[in-house]
Short mmCIF file of C-alpha atoms and ligand atoms in Angstrom, two decimals:
data_model
loop_
_atom_site.label_atom_id
_atom_site.label_comp_id
_atom_site.label_asym_id
_atom_site.label_seq_id
_atom_site.Cartn_x
_atom_site.Cartn_y
_atom_site.Cartn_z
CA MET A 11 -4.76 -18.91 -14.04
CA SER A 12 -2.59 -16.04 -14.66
CA ALA A 13 -2.72 -13.12 -12.03
CA LYS A 14 -4.96 -10.05 -12.59
CA VAL A 15 -2.95 -7.69 -10.05
CA VAL A 16 0.76 -7.74 -9.55
CA VAL A 17 2.07 -6.03 -6.69
CA VAL A 18 5.76 -5.30 -7.11
CA GLY A 19 6.94 -4.29 -3.22
CA SER A 20 7.65 -5.32 -0.05
CA LEU A 21 7.34 -8.17 2.48
CA ASN A 22 7.71 -7.29 6.25
CA MET A 23 7.59 -9.14 9.67
CA ASP A 24 5.47 -6.75 12.26
CA LEU A 25 6.67 -6.74 15.63
CA VAL A 26 3.67 -4.59 17.09
CA ALA A 27 4.09 -2.88 20.80
CA ARG A 28 0.92 -1.18 22.50
CA THR A 29 0.84 1.65 24.59
CA GLU A 30 -1.18 3.99 26.43
CA ARG A 31 0.93 7.06 24.29
CA LEU A 32 4.04 6.88 21.72
CA PRO A 33 7.27 7.38 23.64
CA ARG A 34 9.22 10.49 23.46
CA ALA A 35 12.97 11.35 22.17
CA GLY A 36 14.55 9.62 25.28
CA GLU A 37 11.82 8.34 27.12
CA THR A 38 10.93 4.86 27.90
CA VAL A 39 7.25 3.82 28.54
CA ALA A 40 5.55 0.67 29.48
CA GLY A 41 3.51 -1.29 26.58
CA GLU A 42 0.56 -3.55 27.31
CA SER A 43 1.21 -5.74 24.30
CA PHE A 44 3.40 -7.21 21.80
CA PHE A 45 2.42 -9.45 19.54
CA THR A 46 4.05 -10.75 15.55
CA VAL A 47 1.87 -10.16 12.51
CA PRO A 48 3.13 -10.47 8.74
CA GLY A 49 3.04 -7.14 7.30
CA GLY A 50 4.81 -5.23 4.42
CA LYS A 51 3.12 -2.40 2.58
CA GLY A 52 3.31 -4.57 -0.80
CA ALA A 53 2.57 -7.70 0.62
CA ASN A 54 -0.39 -6.26 2.75
CA GLN A 55 -1.93 -4.55 -0.52
CA ALA A 56 -1.32 -8.02 -1.87
CA VAL A 57 -3.72 -9.44 0.71
CA ALA A 58 -6.28 -6.86 0.36
CA ALA A 59 -6.75 -7.73 -3.28
CA ALA A 60 -6.72 -11.45 -2.73
CA ARG A 61 -9.57 -11.12 0.27
CA LEU A 62 -11.20 -9.12 -1.70
CA GLY A 63 -12.15 -10.82 -4.78
CA ALA A 64 -8.66 -10.20 -7.52
CA SER A 65 -6.02 -13.02 -8.73
CA VAL A 66 -2.74 -11.79 -7.14
CA ALA A 67 1.08 -12.30 -8.15
CA MET A 68 3.91 -10.83 -5.47
CA VAL A 69 6.91 -10.13 -6.31
CA GLY A 70 9.47 -9.36 -3.78
CA ASN A 71 11.98 -10.61 -1.46
CA VAL A 72 12.46 -11.97 1.81
CA GLY A 73 15.14 -12.77 3.91
CA ASP A 74 16.74 -16.82 4.56
CA ASP A 75 15.13 -16.91 7.82
CA ALA A 76 12.17 -18.17 9.72
CA TYR A 77 10.32 -14.81 9.39
CA GLY A 78 10.93 -15.09 5.36
CA GLN A 79 9.61 -18.78 5.41
CA GLN A 80 6.11 -17.32 7.34
CA LEU A 81 5.98 -13.93 5.26
CA ARG A 82 5.75 -16.33 2.04
CA GLN A 83 3.65 -18.84 3.89
CA ALA A 84 0.68 -15.71 4.71
CA LEU A 85 0.80 -15.00 1.33
CA GLU A 86 0.48 -18.72 -0.35
CA VAL A 87 -2.40 -19.17 2.31
CA GLU A 88 -4.56 -16.75 0.56
CA GLY A 89 -3.72 -17.69 -2.80
CA ILE A 90 -1.16 -15.47 -3.96
CA ASP A 91 1.12 -16.39 -6.69
CA CYS A 92 4.33 -16.26 -4.78
CA GLN A 93 6.93 -17.94 -7.65
CA ALA A 94 8.33 -14.25 -7.63
CA VAL A 95 9.12 -14.19 -3.73
CA SER A 96 12.78 -15.01 -3.57
CA ALA A 97 14.79 -15.86 -0.33
CA CYS A 98 17.83 -13.72 -0.25
CA PRO A 99 20.58 -16.01 0.81
CA GLY A 100 22.44 -14.09 3.97
CA VAL A 101 19.87 -11.57 4.17
CA SER A 102 17.52 -11.06 6.62
CA SER A 103 13.42 -10.37 5.89
CA GLY A 104 12.37 -7.01 6.48
CA VAL A 105 11.11 -6.11 9.66
CA ALA A 106 9.00 -3.57 10.86
CA LEU A 107 8.90 -1.90 14.56
CA ILE A 108 5.50 -0.84 15.07
CA THR A 109 4.54 1.19 17.84
CA VAL A 110 0.38 2.14 18.58
CA ASP A 111 -1.07 4.25 21.08
CA ALA A 112 -4.49 4.40 23.13
CA ALA A 113 -5.64 6.57 20.05
CA SER A 114 -4.83 4.06 17.43
CA GLN A 115 -2.09 6.27 16.30
CA ASN A 116 1.10 4.48 15.20
CA SER A 117 4.66 5.44 14.46
CA ILE A 118 6.79 2.32 12.71
CA VAL A 119 10.93 1.93 11.78
CA ILE A 120 11.31 -0.20 8.81
CA ILE A 121 14.41 -2.49 8.48
CA PRO A 122 14.85 -3.33 4.68
CA GLY A 123 16.37 -6.28 4.98
CA GLY A 124 15.73 -8.46 1.53
CA ASN A 125 13.68 -5.79 0.51
CA GLY A 126 16.32 -3.55 -0.28
CA GLN A 127 17.78 -6.29 -2.53
CA LEU A 128 14.91 -6.16 -4.80
CA THR A 129 16.57 -5.22 -8.02
CA PRO A 130 14.89 -3.96 -11.49
CA ALA A 131 16.79 -7.51 -13.07
CA SER A 132 15.23 -9.55 -10.28
CA VAL A 133 11.75 -8.06 -11.03
CA GLN A 134 12.49 -8.65 -14.45
CA ARG A 135 12.88 -12.24 -14.33
CA PHE A 136 9.53 -12.31 -13.72
CA ASP A 137 8.39 -10.05 -16.79
CA ALA A 138 5.68 -13.31 -17.49
CA LEU A 139 3.55 -12.00 -15.05
CA LEU A 140 3.48 -8.32 -15.65
CA GLN A 141 3.00 -9.25 -19.09
CA ALA A 142 -0.15 -11.41 -18.25
CA ALA A 143 -1.24 -8.50 -14.94
CA GLU A 144 -4.23 -6.12 -15.72
CA VAL A 145 -3.01 -3.74 -12.55
CA ILE A 146 0.38 -3.64 -11.57
CA ILE A 147 0.59 -1.97 -8.16
CA CYS A 148 4.30 -0.14 -6.62
CA GLN A 149 4.52 1.61 -3.00
CA LEU A 150 8.27 2.68 -1.80
CA GLU A 151 9.61 0.35 0.47
CA VAL A 152 11.97 -1.45 -2.19
CA PRO A 153 15.02 0.22 -3.90
CA ALA A 154 13.67 3.09 -6.39
CA ASP A 155 15.59 2.17 -9.39
CA THR A 156 13.16 -1.25 -9.19
CA VAL A 157 10.11 0.93 -8.77
CA ALA A 158 10.78 2.92 -11.78
CA TRP A 159 11.76 0.18 -14.05
CA ALA A 160 8.27 -1.54 -12.63
CA LEU A 161 6.42 1.49 -13.20
CA ALA A 162 7.92 2.21 -16.56
CA ARG A 163 7.69 -1.37 -17.77
CA GLY A 164 3.88 -1.41 -16.61
CA ARG A 165 3.38 2.02 -18.97
CA GLU A 166 5.10 0.25 -21.81
CA LEU A 167 3.14 -3.16 -21.42
CA GLY A 168 0.00 -0.57 -21.51
CA LYS A 169 -1.18 -1.80 -17.84
CA THR A 170 -3.40 0.05 -15.05
CA VAL A 171 -0.13 1.49 -13.08
CA MET A 172 -0.61 2.69 -9.28
CA LEU A 173 1.60 3.88 -7.29
CA ASN A 174 1.31 4.36 -3.59
CA PRO A 175 4.08 6.35 -2.46
CA ALA A 176 4.70 5.24 0.98
CA PRO A 177 6.61 6.25 2.59
CA ALA A 178 7.20 9.45 0.68
CA THR A 179 10.34 11.57 1.78
CA GLY A 180 9.76 14.21 -1.05
CA PRO A 181 8.70 15.07 -4.71
CA LEU A 182 9.17 11.83 -7.02
CA PRO A 183 10.94 12.03 -10.04
CA ALA A 184 9.37 13.57 -13.07
CA GLN A 185 9.57 10.57 -15.34
CA TRP A 186 7.74 8.29 -12.70
CA LEU A 187 4.68 10.61 -12.80
CA ALA A 188 3.85 10.02 -16.40
CA HIS A 189 3.94 6.48 -15.99
CA ILE A 190 1.44 6.16 -13.32
CA ASP A 191 -2.55 5.79 -14.23
CA TYR A 192 -3.30 5.90 -10.20
CA LEU A 193 -1.12 7.93 -7.65
CA ILE A 194 -2.49 6.99 -4.66
CA PRO A 195 -1.03 9.18 -1.30
CA ASN A 196 -2.11 10.13 2.27
CA GLU A 197 -2.08 13.48 3.49
CA SER A 198 1.41 13.52 4.78
CA GLU A 199 2.78 11.95 1.78
CA ALA A 200 0.65 14.16 -0.73
CA GLU A 201 2.70 16.71 1.34
CA ALA A 202 6.02 15.43 0.99
CA LEU A 203 5.51 15.18 -2.99
CA THR A 204 4.07 18.86 -3.51
CA GLY A 205 6.07 20.63 -0.79
CA ALA A 206 2.73 22.14 0.47
CA PRO A 207 0.62 21.30 3.76
CA VAL A 208 -2.21 18.86 3.28
CA ASP A 209 -4.26 18.79 6.05
CA ASP A 210 -8.14 19.39 4.64
CA LEU A 211 -10.33 18.93 1.58
CA ALA A 212 -9.39 21.98 -0.18
CA SER A 213 -5.28 21.44 0.35
CA ALA A 214 -5.43 17.78 -0.58
CA ARG A 215 -7.57 18.74 -3.93
CA ARG A 216 -4.45 21.83 -4.19
CA ALA A 217 -2.29 18.66 -3.97
CA GLY A 218 -3.97 16.72 -6.33
CA GLU A 219 -3.85 19.19 -8.95
CA ARG A 220 -0.18 19.93 -8.38
CA LEU A 221 0.56 16.08 -9.24
CA LEU A 222 -2.02 15.96 -12.14
CA GLN A 223 0.12 18.78 -13.45
CA MET A 224 3.21 17.04 -12.38
CA GLY A 225 2.03 14.25 -14.80
CA ALA A 226 0.00 11.84 -12.83
CA GLY A 227 -3.31 10.29 -14.74
CA LYS A 228 -5.40 10.87 -11.80
CA VAL A 229 -4.85 11.18 -7.94
CA ILE A 230 -6.76 9.76 -5.28
CA VAL A 231 -5.74 11.28 -1.86
CA THR A 232 -6.70 9.30 1.31
CA LEU A 233 -7.92 11.69 4.30
CA GLY A 234 -8.45 8.77 6.86
CA ALA A 235 -11.87 9.55 8.73
CA GLN A 236 -12.28 12.85 6.36
CA GLY A 237 -12.22 10.50 3.11
CA ALA A 238 -11.25 10.50 0.08
CA LEU A 239 -10.86 12.72 -2.91
CA PHE A 240 -10.66 11.88 -6.29
CA VAL A 241 -8.98 14.93 -8.49
CA SER A 242 -8.83 14.33 -12.36
CA ARG A 243 -8.17 16.59 -15.53
CA ASP A 244 -12.33 16.30 -15.44
CA GLY A 245 -12.49 17.56 -11.70
CA SER A 246 -12.80 16.56 -8.18
CA ARG A 247 -14.94 13.94 -5.92
CA HIS A 248 -15.08 13.82 -2.11
CA PHE A 249 -16.13 10.49 -0.93
CA PRO A 250 -17.00 10.74 2.68
CA ALA A 251 -15.31 7.66 5.28
CA PRO A 252 -17.77 4.99 6.70
CA GLN A 253 -17.41 6.43 10.69
CA VAL A 254 -15.95 3.61 12.86
CA LYS A 255 -14.07 3.60 16.22
CA ALA A 256 -10.68 2.90 15.38
CA LEU A 257 -8.41 0.73 17.27
CA ASP A 258 -5.57 -0.01 15.16
CA THR A 259 -5.08 2.39 11.35
CA THR A 260 -2.12 0.06 10.32
CA ALA A 261 -2.15 -1.21 6.79
CA ALA A 262 -5.23 0.85 6.28
CA GLY A 263 -4.46 2.64 3.17
CA ASP A 264 -2.92 -1.03 1.92
CA THR A 265 -5.95 -1.89 2.44
CA PHE A 266 -7.90 0.62 0.57
CA VAL A 267 -5.05 0.22 -2.46
CA GLY A 268 -5.75 -3.52 -2.88
CA GLY A 269 -9.24 -3.21 -2.52
CA PHE A 270 -9.67 -0.84 -4.88
CA ALA A 271 -7.62 -2.25 -7.78
CA ALA A 272 -9.54 -5.63 -6.70
CA ALA A 273 -12.65 -3.71 -7.30
CA LEU A 274 -11.52 -2.53 -10.80
CA VAL A 275 -10.44 -5.74 -11.65
CA ARG A 276 -13.49 -7.27 -10.76
CA GLY A 277 -15.23 -4.61 -13.31
CA LEU A 278 -16.56 -2.09 -10.94
CA GLY A 279 -16.06 1.82 -12.10
CA GLU A 280 -13.76 4.13 -10.28
CA ASP A 281 -16.50 5.65 -8.07
CA ASP A 282 -17.07 1.87 -6.90
CA ALA A 283 -14.06 0.95 -6.32
CA ILE A 284 -13.17 3.61 -4.76
CA THR A 285 -16.05 2.91 -2.02
CA LEU A 286 -15.71 -1.07 -1.76
CA GLY A 287 -12.05 0.01 -0.78
CA GLN A 288 -13.07 2.51 1.72
CA ARG A 289 -15.29 0.17 3.51
CA ALA A 290 -12.31 -2.56 3.59
CA ALA A 291 -10.18 0.13 5.27
CA ALA A 292 -12.64 1.16 7.62
CA LEU A 293 -13.05 -2.05 9.12
CA SER A 294 -9.48 -2.43 9.00
CA VAL A 295 -9.16 0.11 11.59
CA THR A 296 -11.67 -1.67 14.20
CA ARG A 297 -8.96 -4.61 14.22
CA ALA A 298 -5.48 -4.97 15.00
CA GLY A 299 -2.34 -5.15 13.29
CA ALA A 300 -1.69 -5.58 9.33
CA GLN A 301 -2.73 -8.85 7.34
CA PRO A 302 -5.15 -10.10 10.11
CA SER A 303 -7.11 -6.84 9.83
CA ILE A 304 -7.77 -6.79 6.41
CA PRO A 305 -11.45 -7.92 5.58
CA THR A 306 -13.13 -10.52 2.77
CA LEU A 307 -15.33 -9.86 0.12
CA ALA A 308 -18.20 -11.48 2.20
CA GLU A 309 -17.69 -9.23 5.83
CA LEU A 310 -18.05 -6.58 3.03
CA ALA A 311 -21.54 -8.01 2.14
CA PRO A 312 -24.36 -5.64 3.40
O1 LIG B 2 1.69 0.06 5.94
C1 LIG B 2 1.64 -0.72 6.83
C2 LIG B 2 2.78 -1.22 6.99
O2 LIG B 2 4.01 -0.45 6.64
C3 LIG B 2 3.05 -2.34 8.00
O3 LIG B 2 2.66 -3.74 8.01
C4 LIG B 2 4.93 -2.26 8.27
O4 LIG B 2 5.48 -3.53 8.14
C5 LIG B 2 4.92 -0.93 7.13
O5 LIG B 2 5.50 -1.28 5.64
#
């Protein structure tokens, strides 16, 4: 069966330390626990889409090391098509150094490793996957020219194209936006893309409208506990978030994106797909780690 959701993006091994509070610059703090789990924004979104009911293929790179084998296996056990997950000779796998504090806030340093070697040509080799997909999802943890190629190819093929612009460091190239059906930033990413502060619903609406003017098809600004704001040329709608006690917010955004995409390919409308993504993300923040925290569809059943 060909995959309906194709994710072009990163795979990282997450090295996670829990501490009472995040260290300041130059400071050493004692941690409380340490664990290693599969992550990476691309792989997390692929796992979320698979657990939430979609057939999924991943296009990405790992290194030729033990982490690479573990990252690939973590996707294979979810039934994700990994024919396009390649091991780069002589390169380490992507790694994320994550610190989570008692308030469930995190700070993340990523070392790209194999992710940094995902070229447009290496994605183009698996064009048949893109041709067979309904939805193509990209993020920003692989080289920009590769993201640009995948977005343009998705548009050329008439697919539903999603970009989760994470991590964002500034505005996106203007030509990218015209290729994107759903642009899904969080508050800080919406701020980086527009250059204006985003900290509440009104500023999120302004950012969404600005991104529409810049060419995006539709925008969903995720706002953590404040929910999500859907902004289109027909207006905007706010979706309040389920209230939960957060333990670890790592991969909450990825869970939302994968869940939203899975719901669309299962035939749900936009509103129901947003709500399902939110319910999945809310459950994920009550659990530790990236991929281990992502729920299945069965866990969301009322
Ligand atoms: O979005 C969460 C992810 O960001 C983590 O799994 C980590 O690998 C980083 O890429």
